[in-house]
mmCIF file of C-alpha atoms and ligand atoms in Angstrom:
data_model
loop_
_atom_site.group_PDB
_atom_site.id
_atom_site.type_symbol
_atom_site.label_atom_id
_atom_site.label_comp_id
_atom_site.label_asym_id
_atom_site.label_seq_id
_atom_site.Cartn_x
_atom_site.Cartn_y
_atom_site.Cartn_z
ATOM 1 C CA UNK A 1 8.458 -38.248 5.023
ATOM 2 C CA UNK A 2 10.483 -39.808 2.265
ATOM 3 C CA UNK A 3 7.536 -41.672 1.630
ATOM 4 C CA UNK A 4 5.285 -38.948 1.035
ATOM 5 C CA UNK A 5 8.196 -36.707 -0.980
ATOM 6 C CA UNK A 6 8.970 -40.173 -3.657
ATOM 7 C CA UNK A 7 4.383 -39.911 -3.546
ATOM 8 C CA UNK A 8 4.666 -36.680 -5.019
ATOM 9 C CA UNK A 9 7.401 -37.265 -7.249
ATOM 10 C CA UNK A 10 5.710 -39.860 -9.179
ATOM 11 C CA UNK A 11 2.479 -37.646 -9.124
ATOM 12 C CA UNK A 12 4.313 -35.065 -10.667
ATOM 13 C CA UNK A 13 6.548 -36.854 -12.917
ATOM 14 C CA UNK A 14 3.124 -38.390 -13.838
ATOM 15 C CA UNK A 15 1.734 -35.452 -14.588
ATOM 16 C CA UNK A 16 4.355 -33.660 -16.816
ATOM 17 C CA UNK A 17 6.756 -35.794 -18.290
ATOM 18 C CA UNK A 18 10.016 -35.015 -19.185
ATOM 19 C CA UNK A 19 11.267 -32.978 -21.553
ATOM 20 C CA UNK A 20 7.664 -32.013 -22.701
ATOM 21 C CA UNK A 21 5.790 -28.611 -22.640
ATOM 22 C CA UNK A 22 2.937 -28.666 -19.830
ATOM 23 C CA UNK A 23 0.661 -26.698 -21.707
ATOM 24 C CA UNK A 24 0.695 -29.683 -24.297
ATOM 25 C CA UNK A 25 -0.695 -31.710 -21.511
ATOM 26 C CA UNK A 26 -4.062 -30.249 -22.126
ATOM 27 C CA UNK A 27 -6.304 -32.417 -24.385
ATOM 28 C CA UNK A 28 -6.181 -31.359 -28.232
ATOM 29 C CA UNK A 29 -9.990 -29.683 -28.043
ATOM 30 C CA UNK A 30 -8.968 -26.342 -26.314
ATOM 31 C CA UNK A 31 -12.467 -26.571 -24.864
ATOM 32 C CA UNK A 32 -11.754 -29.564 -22.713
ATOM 33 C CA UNK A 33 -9.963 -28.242 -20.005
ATOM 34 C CA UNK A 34 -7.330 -31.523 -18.059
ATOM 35 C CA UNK A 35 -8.227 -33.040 -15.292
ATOM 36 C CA UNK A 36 -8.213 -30.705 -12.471
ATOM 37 C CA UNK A 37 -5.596 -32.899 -10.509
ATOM 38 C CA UNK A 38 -3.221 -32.807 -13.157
ATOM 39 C CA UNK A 39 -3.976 -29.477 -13.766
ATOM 40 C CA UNK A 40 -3.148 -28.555 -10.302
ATOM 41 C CA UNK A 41 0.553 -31.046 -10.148
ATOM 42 C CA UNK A 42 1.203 -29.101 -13.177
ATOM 43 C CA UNK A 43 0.900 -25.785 -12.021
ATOM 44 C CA UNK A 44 2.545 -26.373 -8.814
ATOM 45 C CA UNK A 45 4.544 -29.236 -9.854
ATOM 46 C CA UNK A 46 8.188 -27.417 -9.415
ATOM 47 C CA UNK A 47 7.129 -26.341 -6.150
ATOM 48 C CA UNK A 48 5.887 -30.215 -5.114
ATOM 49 C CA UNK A 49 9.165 -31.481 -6.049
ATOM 50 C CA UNK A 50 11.101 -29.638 -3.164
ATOM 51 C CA UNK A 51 12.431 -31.204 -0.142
ATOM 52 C CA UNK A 52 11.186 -29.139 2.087
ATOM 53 C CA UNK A 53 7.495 -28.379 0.040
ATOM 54 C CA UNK A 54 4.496 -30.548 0.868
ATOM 55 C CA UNK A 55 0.900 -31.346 -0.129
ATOM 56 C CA UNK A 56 0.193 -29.306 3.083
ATOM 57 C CA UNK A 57 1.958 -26.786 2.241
ATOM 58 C CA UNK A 58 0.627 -26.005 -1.079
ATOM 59 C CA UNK A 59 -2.760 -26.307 0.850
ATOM 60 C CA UNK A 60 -1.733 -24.070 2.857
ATOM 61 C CA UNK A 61 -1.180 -21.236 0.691
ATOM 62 C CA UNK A 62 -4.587 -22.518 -1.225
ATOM 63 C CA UNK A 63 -6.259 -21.676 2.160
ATOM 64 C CA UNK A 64 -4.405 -18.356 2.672
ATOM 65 C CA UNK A 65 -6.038 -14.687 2.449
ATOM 66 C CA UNK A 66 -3.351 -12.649 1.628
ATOM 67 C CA UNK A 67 -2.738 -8.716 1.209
ATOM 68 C CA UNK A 68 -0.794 -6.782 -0.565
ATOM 69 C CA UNK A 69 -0.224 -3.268 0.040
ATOM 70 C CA UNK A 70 0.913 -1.216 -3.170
ATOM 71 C CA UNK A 71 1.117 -2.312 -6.319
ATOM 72 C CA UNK A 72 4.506 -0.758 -7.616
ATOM 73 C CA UNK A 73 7.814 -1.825 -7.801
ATOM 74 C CA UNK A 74 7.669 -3.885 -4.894
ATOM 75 C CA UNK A 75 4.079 -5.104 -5.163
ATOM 76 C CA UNK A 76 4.701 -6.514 -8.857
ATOM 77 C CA UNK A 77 6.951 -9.202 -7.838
ATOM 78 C CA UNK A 78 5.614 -9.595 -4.414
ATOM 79 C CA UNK A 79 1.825 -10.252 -5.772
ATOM 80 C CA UNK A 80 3.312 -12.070 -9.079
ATOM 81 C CA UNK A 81 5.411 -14.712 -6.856
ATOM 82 C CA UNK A 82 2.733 -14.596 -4.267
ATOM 83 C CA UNK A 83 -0.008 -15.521 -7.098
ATOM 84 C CA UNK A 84 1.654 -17.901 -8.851
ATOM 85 C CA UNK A 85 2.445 -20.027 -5.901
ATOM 86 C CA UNK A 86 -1.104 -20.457 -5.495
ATOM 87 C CA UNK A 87 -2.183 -18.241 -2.306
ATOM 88 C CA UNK A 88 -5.809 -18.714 -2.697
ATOM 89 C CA UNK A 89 -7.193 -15.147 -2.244
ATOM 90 C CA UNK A 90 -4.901 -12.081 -2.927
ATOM 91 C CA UNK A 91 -6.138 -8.635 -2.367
ATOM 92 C CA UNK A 92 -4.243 -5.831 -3.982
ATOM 93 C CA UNK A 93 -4.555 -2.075 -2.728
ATOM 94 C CA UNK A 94 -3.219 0.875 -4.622
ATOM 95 C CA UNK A 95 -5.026 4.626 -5.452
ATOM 96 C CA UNK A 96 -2.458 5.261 -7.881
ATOM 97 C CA UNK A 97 -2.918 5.351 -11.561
ATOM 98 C CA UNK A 98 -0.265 3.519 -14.425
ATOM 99 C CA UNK A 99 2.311 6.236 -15.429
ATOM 100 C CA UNK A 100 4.901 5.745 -17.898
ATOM 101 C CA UNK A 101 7.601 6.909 -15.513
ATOM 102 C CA UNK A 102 6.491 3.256 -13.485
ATOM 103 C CA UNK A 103 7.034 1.210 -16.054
ATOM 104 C CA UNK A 104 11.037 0.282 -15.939
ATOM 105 C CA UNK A 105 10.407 -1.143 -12.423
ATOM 106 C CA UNK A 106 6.773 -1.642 -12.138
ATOM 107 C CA UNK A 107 6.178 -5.369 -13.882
ATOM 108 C CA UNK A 108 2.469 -5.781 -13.644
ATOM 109 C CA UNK A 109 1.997 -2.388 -15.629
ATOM 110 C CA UNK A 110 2.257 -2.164 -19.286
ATOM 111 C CA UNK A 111 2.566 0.868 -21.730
ATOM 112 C CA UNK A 112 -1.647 0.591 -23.055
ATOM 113 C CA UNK A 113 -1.991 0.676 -19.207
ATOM 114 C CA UNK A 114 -1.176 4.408 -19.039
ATOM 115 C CA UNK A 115 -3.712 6.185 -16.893
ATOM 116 C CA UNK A 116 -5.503 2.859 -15.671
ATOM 117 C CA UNK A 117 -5.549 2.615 -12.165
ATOM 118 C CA UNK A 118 -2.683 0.372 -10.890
ATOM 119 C CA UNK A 119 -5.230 -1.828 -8.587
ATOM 120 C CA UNK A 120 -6.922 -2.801 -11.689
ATOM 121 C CA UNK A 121 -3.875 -3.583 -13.884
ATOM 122 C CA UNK A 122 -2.092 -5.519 -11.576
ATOM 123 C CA UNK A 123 -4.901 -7.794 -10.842
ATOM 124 C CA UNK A 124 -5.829 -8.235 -14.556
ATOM 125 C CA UNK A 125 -2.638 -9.314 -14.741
ATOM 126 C CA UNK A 126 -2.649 -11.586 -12.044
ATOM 127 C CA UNK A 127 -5.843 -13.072 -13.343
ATOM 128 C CA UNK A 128 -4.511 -14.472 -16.399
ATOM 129 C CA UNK A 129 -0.767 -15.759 -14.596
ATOM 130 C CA UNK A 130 -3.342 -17.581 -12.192
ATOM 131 C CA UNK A 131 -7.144 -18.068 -13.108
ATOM 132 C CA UNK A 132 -7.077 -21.036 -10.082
ATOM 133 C CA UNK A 133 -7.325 -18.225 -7.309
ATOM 134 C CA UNK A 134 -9.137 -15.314 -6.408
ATOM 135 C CA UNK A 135 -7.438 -11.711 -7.065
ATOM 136 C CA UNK A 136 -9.416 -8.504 -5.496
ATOM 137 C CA UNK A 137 -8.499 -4.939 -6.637
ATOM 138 C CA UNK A 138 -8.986 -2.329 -4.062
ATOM 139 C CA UNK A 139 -8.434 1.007 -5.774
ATOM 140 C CA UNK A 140 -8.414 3.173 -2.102
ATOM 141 C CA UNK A 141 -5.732 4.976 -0.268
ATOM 142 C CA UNK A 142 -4.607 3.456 3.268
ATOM 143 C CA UNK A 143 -5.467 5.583 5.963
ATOM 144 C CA UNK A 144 -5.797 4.749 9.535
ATOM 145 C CA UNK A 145 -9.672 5.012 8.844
ATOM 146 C CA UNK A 146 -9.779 2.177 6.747
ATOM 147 C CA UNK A 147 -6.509 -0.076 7.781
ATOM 148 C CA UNK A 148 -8.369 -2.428 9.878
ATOM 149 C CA UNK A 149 -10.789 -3.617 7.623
ATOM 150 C CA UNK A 150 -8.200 -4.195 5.100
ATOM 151 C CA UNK A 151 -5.947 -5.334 7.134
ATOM 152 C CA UNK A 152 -8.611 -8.137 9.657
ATOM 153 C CA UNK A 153 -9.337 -11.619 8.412
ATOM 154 C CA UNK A 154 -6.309 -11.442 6.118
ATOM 155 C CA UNK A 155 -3.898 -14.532 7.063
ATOM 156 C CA UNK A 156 -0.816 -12.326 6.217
ATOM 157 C CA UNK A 157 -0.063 -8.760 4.926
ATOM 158 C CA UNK A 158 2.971 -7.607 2.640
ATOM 159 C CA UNK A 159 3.675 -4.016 2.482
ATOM 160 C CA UNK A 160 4.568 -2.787 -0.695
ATOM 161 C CA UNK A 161 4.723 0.908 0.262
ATOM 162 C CA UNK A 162 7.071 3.936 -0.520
ATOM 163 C CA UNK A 163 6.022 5.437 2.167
ATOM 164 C CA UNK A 164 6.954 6.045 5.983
ATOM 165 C CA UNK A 165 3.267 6.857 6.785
ATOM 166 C CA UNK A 166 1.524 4.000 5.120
ATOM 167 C CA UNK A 167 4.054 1.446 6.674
ATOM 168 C CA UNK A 168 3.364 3.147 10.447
ATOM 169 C CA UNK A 169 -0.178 2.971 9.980
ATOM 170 C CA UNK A 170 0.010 -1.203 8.528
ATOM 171 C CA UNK A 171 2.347 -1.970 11.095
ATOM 172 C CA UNK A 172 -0.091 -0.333 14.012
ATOM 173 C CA UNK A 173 -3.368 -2.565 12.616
ATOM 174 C CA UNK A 174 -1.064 -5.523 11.927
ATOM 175 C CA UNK A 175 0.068 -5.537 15.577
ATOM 176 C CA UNK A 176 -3.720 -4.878 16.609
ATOM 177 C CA UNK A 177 -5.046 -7.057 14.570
ATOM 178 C CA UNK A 178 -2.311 -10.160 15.338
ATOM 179 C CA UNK A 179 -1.755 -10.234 11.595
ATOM 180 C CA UNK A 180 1.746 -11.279 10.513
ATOM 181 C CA UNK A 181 3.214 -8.601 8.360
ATOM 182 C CA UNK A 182 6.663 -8.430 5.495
ATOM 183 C CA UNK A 183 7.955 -4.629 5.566
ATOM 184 C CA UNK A 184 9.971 -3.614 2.839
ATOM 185 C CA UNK A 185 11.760 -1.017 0.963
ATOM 186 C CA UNK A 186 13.930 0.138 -1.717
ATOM 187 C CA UNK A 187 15.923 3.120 -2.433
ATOM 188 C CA UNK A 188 18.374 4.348 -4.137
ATOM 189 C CA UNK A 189 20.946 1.542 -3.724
ATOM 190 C CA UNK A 190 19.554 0.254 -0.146
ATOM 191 C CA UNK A 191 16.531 -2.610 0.217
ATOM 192 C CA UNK A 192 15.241 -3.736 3.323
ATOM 193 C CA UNK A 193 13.151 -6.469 4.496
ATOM 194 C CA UNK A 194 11.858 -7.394 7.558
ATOM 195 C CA UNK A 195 9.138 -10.282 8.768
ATOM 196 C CA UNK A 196 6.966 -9.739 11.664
ATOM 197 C CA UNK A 197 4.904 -11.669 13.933
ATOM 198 C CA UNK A 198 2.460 -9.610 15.877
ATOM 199 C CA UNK A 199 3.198 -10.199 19.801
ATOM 200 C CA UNK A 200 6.219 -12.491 19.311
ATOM 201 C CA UNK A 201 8.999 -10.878 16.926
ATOM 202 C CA UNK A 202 9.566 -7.075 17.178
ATOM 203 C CA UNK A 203 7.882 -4.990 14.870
ATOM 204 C CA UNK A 204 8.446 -2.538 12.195
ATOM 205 C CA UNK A 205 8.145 0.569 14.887
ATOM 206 C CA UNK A 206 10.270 -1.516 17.544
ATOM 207 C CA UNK A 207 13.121 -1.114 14.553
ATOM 208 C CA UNK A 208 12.487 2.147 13.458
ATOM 209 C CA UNK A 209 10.588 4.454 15.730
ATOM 210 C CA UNK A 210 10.605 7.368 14.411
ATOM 211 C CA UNK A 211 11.409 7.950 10.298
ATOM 212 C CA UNK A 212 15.035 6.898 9.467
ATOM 213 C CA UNK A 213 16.874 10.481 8.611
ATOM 214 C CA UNK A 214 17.782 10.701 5.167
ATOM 215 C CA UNK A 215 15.084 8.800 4.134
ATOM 216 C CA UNK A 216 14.294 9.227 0.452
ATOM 217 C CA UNK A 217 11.235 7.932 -1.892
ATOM 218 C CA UNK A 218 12.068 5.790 -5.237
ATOM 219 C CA UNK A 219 11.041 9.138 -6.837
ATOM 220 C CA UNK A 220 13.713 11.759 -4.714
ATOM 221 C CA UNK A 221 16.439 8.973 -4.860
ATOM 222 C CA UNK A 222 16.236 6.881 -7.715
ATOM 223 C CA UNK A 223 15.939 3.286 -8.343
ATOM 224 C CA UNK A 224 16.586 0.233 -10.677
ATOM 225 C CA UNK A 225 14.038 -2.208 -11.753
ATOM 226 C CA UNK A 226 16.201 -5.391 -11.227
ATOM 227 C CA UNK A 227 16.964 -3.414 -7.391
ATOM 228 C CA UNK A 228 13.012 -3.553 -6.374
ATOM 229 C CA UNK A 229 12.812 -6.998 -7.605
ATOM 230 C CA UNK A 230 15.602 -8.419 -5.390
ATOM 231 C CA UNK A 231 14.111 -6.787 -2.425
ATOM 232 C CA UNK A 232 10.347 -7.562 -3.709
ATOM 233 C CA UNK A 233 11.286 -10.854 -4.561
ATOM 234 C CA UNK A 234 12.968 -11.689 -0.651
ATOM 235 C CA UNK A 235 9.268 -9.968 0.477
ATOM 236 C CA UNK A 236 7.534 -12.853 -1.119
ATOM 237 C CA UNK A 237 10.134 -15.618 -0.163
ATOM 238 C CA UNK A 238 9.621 -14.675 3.222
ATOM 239 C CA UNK A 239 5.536 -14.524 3.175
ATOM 240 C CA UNK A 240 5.595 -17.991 1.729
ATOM 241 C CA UNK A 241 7.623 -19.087 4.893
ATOM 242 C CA UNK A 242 5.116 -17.844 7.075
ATOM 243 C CA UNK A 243 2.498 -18.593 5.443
ATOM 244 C CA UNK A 244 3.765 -22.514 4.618
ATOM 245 C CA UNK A 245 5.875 -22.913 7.480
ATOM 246 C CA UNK A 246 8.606 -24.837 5.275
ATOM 247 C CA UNK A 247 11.135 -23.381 6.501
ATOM 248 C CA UNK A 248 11.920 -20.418 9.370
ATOM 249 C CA UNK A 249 11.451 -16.904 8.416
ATOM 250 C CA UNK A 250 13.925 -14.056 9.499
ATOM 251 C CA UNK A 251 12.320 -13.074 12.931
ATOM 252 C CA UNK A 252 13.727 -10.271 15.239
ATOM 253 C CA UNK A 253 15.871 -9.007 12.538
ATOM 254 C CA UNK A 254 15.194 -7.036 9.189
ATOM 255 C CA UNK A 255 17.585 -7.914 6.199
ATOM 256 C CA UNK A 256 19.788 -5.024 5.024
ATOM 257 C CA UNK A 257 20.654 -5.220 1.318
ATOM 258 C CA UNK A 258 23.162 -3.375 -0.531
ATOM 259 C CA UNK A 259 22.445 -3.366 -4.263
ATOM 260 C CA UNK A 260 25.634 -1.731 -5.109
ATOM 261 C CA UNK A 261 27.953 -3.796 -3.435
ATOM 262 C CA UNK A 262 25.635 -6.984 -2.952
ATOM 263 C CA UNK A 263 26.465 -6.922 0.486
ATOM 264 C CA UNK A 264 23.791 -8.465 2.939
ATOM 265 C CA UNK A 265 23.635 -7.656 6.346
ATOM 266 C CA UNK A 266 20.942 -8.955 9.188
ATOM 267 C CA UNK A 267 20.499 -6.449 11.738
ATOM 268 C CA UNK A 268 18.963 -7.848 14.767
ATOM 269 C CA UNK A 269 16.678 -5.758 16.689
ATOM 270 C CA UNK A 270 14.455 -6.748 20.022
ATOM 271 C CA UNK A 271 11.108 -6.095 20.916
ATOM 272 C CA UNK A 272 10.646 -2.704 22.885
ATOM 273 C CA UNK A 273 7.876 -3.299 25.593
ATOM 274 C CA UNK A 274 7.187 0.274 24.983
ATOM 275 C CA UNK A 275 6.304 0.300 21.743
ATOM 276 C CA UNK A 276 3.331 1.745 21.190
ATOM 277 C CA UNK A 277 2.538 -0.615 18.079
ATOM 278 C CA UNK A 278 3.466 -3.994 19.148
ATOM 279 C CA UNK A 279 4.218 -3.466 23.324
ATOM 280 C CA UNK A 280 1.066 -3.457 24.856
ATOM 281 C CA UNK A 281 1.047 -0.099 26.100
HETATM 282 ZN ZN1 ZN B 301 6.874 -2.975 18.173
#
């Protein structure tokens, strides 16, 4: 192991050396694009150089189909982190359309982007952070008619959703579908995340069965930018572990975060064998 980690080192440190800009890596002629190995240890490079990170594991995220489910406040850094680790095809779903009122917590948007649907901004976007991977824009709404063929042959789904119905109806075809799925959300002052692994953690509906009371939308509640990107941001941390396997995601637990008071707490919950989602029944 130490073997491999001092391998990948001196790839790296071969690759960018230090103290110098990696773009000026690139040969002078802007037409002659560098070698696509050091292209890749570039790109990746920080990434390489962890402990716990691995050729495989990059690989592994190369290989990955990944979904993500809204393209708001949460989906910005969710697909952003998610895109420029490198996870090789990354779907994006959202049938809304850029308004201004998105932009203070919406990253992938821009003001030109006004009236543009959000599918199609965020994965322009995307494009140009990484031009090594394939980004797909799916402009639809998620209904239970189409769920499953969104949500089948993907590797892992992130739901990026402000709403109660959307989530029931991803968590349902994720469970069907043995598709391991992030929940999250962000409100007001609360976030919440939660990992799931379809027939071994508990699910979304084994936590909440029925719609939390008091539950509010970004738009009835409120919410700051820097808010959705903590909570977006722990999304994407926590699809990387399952899709990588570097290091143990949260499982039978969703993380409660309190943006207030920046108090964290991890609220273990068990698998009900009569949920209708995830129990078999
Ligand atoms: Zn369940």
């Amino acid at each position: 192991m130490n073997e491999r980690r001092a391998f990948l080192k001196g790839l790296v440190a071969a690759a960018v050396p230090k103290g110098s800009d990696p773009l000026t890596q690139r040969g002078s002629d802007p037409l002659t694009p560098a070698a696509a190995p050091d292209a890749w240890l570039e790109r990746y490079s920080r990434q390489l150089v962890l402990p716990q990170w691995s050729e495989a594991a990059q690989r592994a995220l190369e290989d990955a189909s990944v979904l993500v489910v809204g393209a708001g406040a949460l989906g910005s850094p969710v697909a952003t982190y998610l895109a420029g680790a490198g996870v090789g095809r990354l779907g994006v779903v959202d049938d809304g359309d850029v308004e201004v009122s998105n932009l203070h917590r919406q990253h992938l948007h821009f003001t030109p982007d006004e009236g543009s649907p959000k599918a199609e901004s965020a994965a322009a976007k995307l494009r140009f952070l990484n031009p090594e991977i394939l980004i797909e824009a799916y402009p639809v709404h998620v209904d239970s008619d189409n769920v499953r063929g969104l949500v089948e042959q993907q590797d892992l789904v992130v739901d990026c959703t402000d709403s109660f119905e959307t989530r029931y109806i991803v968590n349902a075809a994720c469970c069907a579908a043995g598709v391991p799925l992030v929940e999250g959300g962000v409100a007001g002052w609360s976030g919440l995340v939660m990992p799931i692994q379809p027939g071994q953690t508990a699910c979304y509906r084994c936590a909440f069965p029925t719609v939390p009371e008091g539950a509010r939308s970004c738009a009835e509640a409120g919410v700051l930018g820097p808010a959705a990107g903590i909570v977006g941001s722990l999304q994407a941390l926590e699809a990387i572990k399952l899709l990588t396997a570097v290091a143990p995601p949260l499982t039978d637990a969703f993380l409660q975060v309190d943006l207030l008071s920046l108090d964290v707490l991890r609220v273990n919950v068990q698998r009900r064998l009569d949920c209708p989602d995830c129990g078999g029944a």
